[in-house]
Short mmCIF file of C-alpha atoms in Angstrom, two decimals:
data_model
loop_
_atom_site.label_atom_id
_atom_site.label_comp_id
_atom_site.label_asym_id
_atom_site.label_seq_id
_atom_site.Cartn_x
_atom_site.Cartn_y
_atom_site.Cartn_z
CA UNK A 14 7.93 -59.60 -54.01
CA UNK A 15 5.57 -56.74 -54.76
CA UNK A 16 8.31 -54.11 -54.60
CA UNK A 17 8.78 -51.85 -57.60
CA UNK A 18 11.36 -49.55 -59.05
CA UNK A 19 11.84 -47.91 -62.40
CA UNK A 20 14.65 -48.71 -64.80
CA UNK A 21 15.87 -46.36 -67.48
CA UNK A 22 17.53 -48.09 -70.41
CA UNK A 23 20.13 -45.70 -71.78
CA UNK A 24 21.38 -46.93 -75.16
CA UNK A 25 23.68 -45.05 -77.45
CA UNK A 26 26.55 -44.18 -75.14
CA UNK A 27 29.39 -44.42 -77.62
CA UNK A 28 32.93 -43.13 -77.63
CA UNK A 29 32.67 -39.35 -77.98
CA UNK A 30 29.16 -39.18 -76.47
CA UNK A 31 30.29 -36.64 -73.88
CA UNK A 32 31.32 -34.33 -76.73
CA UNK A 33 27.95 -34.63 -78.43
CA UNK A 34 28.66 -37.54 -80.77
CA UNK A 35 25.50 -39.41 -81.71
CA UNK A 36 22.72 -38.86 -79.20
CA UNK A 37 25.19 -39.23 -76.34
CA UNK A 38 24.51 -35.96 -74.48
CA UNK A 39 20.79 -36.60 -74.57
CA UNK A 40 21.29 -40.04 -73.01
CA UNK A 41 23.90 -38.83 -70.51
CA UNK A 42 21.43 -36.24 -69.19
CA UNK A 43 19.04 -39.09 -68.35
CA UNK A 44 21.73 -40.88 -66.37
CA UNK A 45 22.01 -37.86 -64.06
CA UNK A 46 18.46 -38.56 -62.83
CA UNK A 47 19.18 -42.13 -61.73
CA UNK A 48 20.03 -43.41 -58.25
CA UNK A 49 21.95 -46.47 -59.35
CA UNK A 50 23.88 -47.39 -62.48
CA UNK A 51 23.65 -50.84 -64.03
CA UNK A 52 26.09 -51.56 -66.81
CA UNK A 53 24.65 -54.32 -69.01
CA UNK A 54 27.54 -55.70 -71.01
CA UNK A 55 27.36 -58.21 -73.85
CA UNK A 56 29.80 -61.02 -73.15
CA UNK A 57 30.42 -61.42 -76.90
CA UNK A 58 31.43 -57.78 -77.51
CA UNK A 59 34.58 -57.05 -75.51
CA UNK A 60 32.84 -56.32 -72.20
CA UNK A 61 35.89 -54.85 -70.44
CA UNK A 62 36.57 -52.43 -73.28
CA UNK A 63 32.87 -51.50 -73.43
CA UNK A 64 32.77 -50.92 -69.67
CA UNK A 65 35.83 -48.68 -69.74
CA UNK A 66 34.43 -46.66 -72.64
CA UNK A 67 31.15 -46.16 -70.78
CA UNK A 68 32.94 -45.06 -67.61
CA UNK A 69 35.18 -42.68 -69.56
CA UNK A 70 32.20 -41.01 -71.25
CA UNK A 71 30.25 -40.73 -67.99
CA UNK A 72 33.30 -39.26 -66.24
CA UNK A 73 33.79 -36.72 -69.03
CA UNK A 74 30.14 -35.68 -68.72
CA UNK A 75 29.98 -35.55 -64.90
CA UNK A 76 32.59 -37.28 -62.69
CA UNK A 77 30.17 -37.30 -59.74
CA UNK A 78 28.04 -39.88 -61.56
CA UNK A 79 30.81 -42.44 -61.12
CA UNK A 80 30.28 -42.27 -57.35
CA UNK A 81 26.75 -43.63 -57.70
CA UNK A 82 26.22 -47.20 -56.54
CA UNK A 83 26.73 -49.46 -59.54
CA UNK A 84 26.56 -53.05 -60.72
CA UNK A 85 27.71 -54.86 -63.83
CA UNK A 86 25.40 -57.38 -65.48
CA UNK A 87 27.37 -59.62 -67.81
CA UNK A 88 24.71 -60.71 -70.30
CA UNK A 89 24.53 -63.66 -72.73
CA UNK A 90 26.52 -65.96 -70.47
CA UNK A 91 24.56 -68.83 -72.02
CA UNK A 92 26.99 -68.51 -74.96
CA UNK A 93 29.99 -69.45 -72.79
CA UNK A 94 31.19 -72.41 -70.78
CA UNK A 95 31.04 -72.04 -66.98
CA UNK A 96 34.84 -71.66 -66.91
CA UNK A 97 34.72 -68.84 -69.50
CA UNK A 98 31.98 -67.09 -67.51
CA UNK A 99 34.11 -67.34 -64.37
CA UNK A 100 37.10 -65.82 -66.21
CA UNK A 101 35.07 -62.91 -67.64
CA UNK A 102 33.47 -62.20 -64.26
CA UNK A 103 36.91 -62.19 -62.57
CA UNK A 104 38.29 -59.85 -65.25
CA UNK A 105 35.44 -57.36 -64.84
CA UNK A 106 35.44 -57.63 -61.03
CA UNK A 107 38.93 -56.07 -61.08
CA UNK A 108 37.18 -52.81 -62.03
CA UNK A 109 35.83 -52.64 -58.47
CA UNK A 110 32.11 -53.28 -59.02
CA UNK A 111 29.99 -56.35 -58.33
CA UNK A 112 29.56 -58.45 -61.49
CA UNK A 113 26.46 -60.57 -61.95
CA UNK A 114 26.40 -63.09 -64.81
CA UNK A 115 22.99 -63.22 -66.49
CA UNK A 116 21.25 -64.53 -69.56
CA UNK A 117 18.23 -62.60 -70.75
CA UNK A 118 17.50 -65.55 -73.07
CA UNK A 119 17.43 -68.31 -70.45
CA UNK A 120 16.62 -66.19 -67.39
CA UNK A 121 19.76 -67.34 -65.62
CA UNK A 122 20.82 -64.88 -62.91
CA UNK A 123 17.91 -62.47 -63.44
CA UNK A 124 16.34 -63.06 -60.01
CA UNK A 125 19.69 -62.33 -58.34
CA UNK A 126 20.11 -59.21 -60.48
CA UNK A 127 16.64 -57.93 -59.53
CA UNK A 128 17.34 -58.51 -55.82
CA UNK A 129 20.71 -56.73 -56.03
CA UNK A 130 19.20 -53.77 -57.88
CA UNK A 131 16.29 -53.47 -55.46
CA UNK A 132 18.67 -53.56 -52.51
CA UNK A 133 20.84 -50.80 -54.01
CA UNK A 134 17.86 -48.64 -54.97
CA UNK A 135 16.37 -48.91 -51.47
CA UNK A 136 19.69 -47.99 -49.86
CA UNK A 137 20.37 -45.03 -52.14
CA UNK A 138 18.60 -41.68 -51.75
CA UNK A 139 17.26 -40.00 -54.87
CA UNK A 140 19.82 -37.60 -56.32
CA UNK A 141 19.26 -33.89 -55.99
CA UNK A 142 18.66 -32.47 -59.41
CA UNK A 143 19.70 -28.85 -59.65
CA UNK A 144 18.72 -27.29 -62.93
CA UNK A 145 22.01 -27.25 -64.79
CA UNK A 146 22.98 -24.41 -67.04
CA UNK A 147 22.43 -25.45 -70.63
CA UNK A 148 25.56 -26.79 -72.28
CA UNK A 149 26.33 -25.50 -75.71
CA UNK A 150 28.75 -27.35 -77.91
CA UNK A 151 30.28 -25.26 -80.62
CA UNK A 152 30.92 -27.44 -83.59
CA UNK A 153 33.16 -26.68 -86.53
CA UNK A 154 31.13 -25.18 -89.31
CA UNK A 155 28.97 -22.87 -87.19
CA UNK A 156 28.33 -19.71 -89.13
CA UNK A 157 26.81 -16.50 -87.74
CA UNK A 158 25.36 -14.24 -90.43
CA UNK A 159 24.29 -10.69 -89.50
CA UNK A 160 20.90 -9.96 -91.07
CA UNK A 161 20.27 -6.51 -89.62
CA UNK A 162 21.17 -4.52 -86.50
CA UNK A 163 20.98 -6.97 -83.55
CA UNK A 164 19.55 -9.82 -85.67
CA UNK A 165 21.68 -12.77 -86.67
CA UNK A 166 21.15 -16.10 -88.36
CA UNK A 167 23.07 -19.01 -86.89
CA UNK A 168 23.80 -21.82 -89.31
CA UNK A 169 24.98 -25.08 -87.84
CA UNK A 170 24.74 -28.66 -89.08
CA UNK A 171 24.26 -29.85 -85.47
CA UNK A 172 21.47 -27.35 -84.85
CA UNK A 173 19.80 -28.26 -88.12
CA UNK A 174 19.90 -31.97 -87.18
CA UNK A 175 18.39 -31.15 -83.78
CA UNK A 176 15.62 -29.03 -85.26
CA UNK A 177 14.80 -31.63 -87.91
CA UNK A 178 13.82 -34.08 -85.12
CA UNK A 179 11.29 -31.67 -83.62
CA UNK A 180 7.67 -31.84 -84.63
CA UNK A 181 4.66 -29.63 -84.07
CA UNK A 182 4.75 -26.20 -82.43
CA UNK A 183 8.36 -25.05 -82.26
CA UNK A 184 7.75 -21.94 -80.16
CA UNK A 185 8.87 -23.70 -76.96
CA UNK A 186 12.02 -24.98 -78.68
CA UNK A 187 12.70 -21.49 -80.04
CA UNK A 188 12.42 -20.04 -76.53
CA UNK A 189 14.85 -22.63 -75.20
CA UNK A 190 17.33 -21.93 -77.99
CA UNK A 191 17.12 -18.19 -77.30
CA UNK A 192 18.04 -18.87 -73.66
CA UNK A 193 20.97 -21.05 -74.67
CA UNK A 194 22.31 -18.75 -77.35
#
């Protein structure tokens, strides 16, 4: 009681995220700053398949992240019978991580989950965060157009999507892009 820690909810990790699909790389970069990983899996949406997809994408991004202490929270267990919950927990436990059945709706298992997370966070030192070199994904359709001596225009659907999300003064973003490219 009275102890605190911060959780980062990282949605959007889909198949292909480690190759830049969706907002996957953006979310994967946030995972690198965490001490502990909690996989919250929806019992109604093929939790084992979802878990394996998440692990595959994290491994493709940075295999070292898979060595972080981790838990699985199997959510929405209120939709299943106790026997079905037991079967799903046993199936996921074969992946080698503790599995905690929970229901965000009813509150079932949440106190146990909080205790387990707090214990892991306390026992795990904060990760060292070296400044990684920027990763550049070259996507099909990138076009480099020479405008004059030493000046080029880079046309890329991915870059255009990225820039369209930025607002306000773009000078900082331009400086970052010059470093990357």
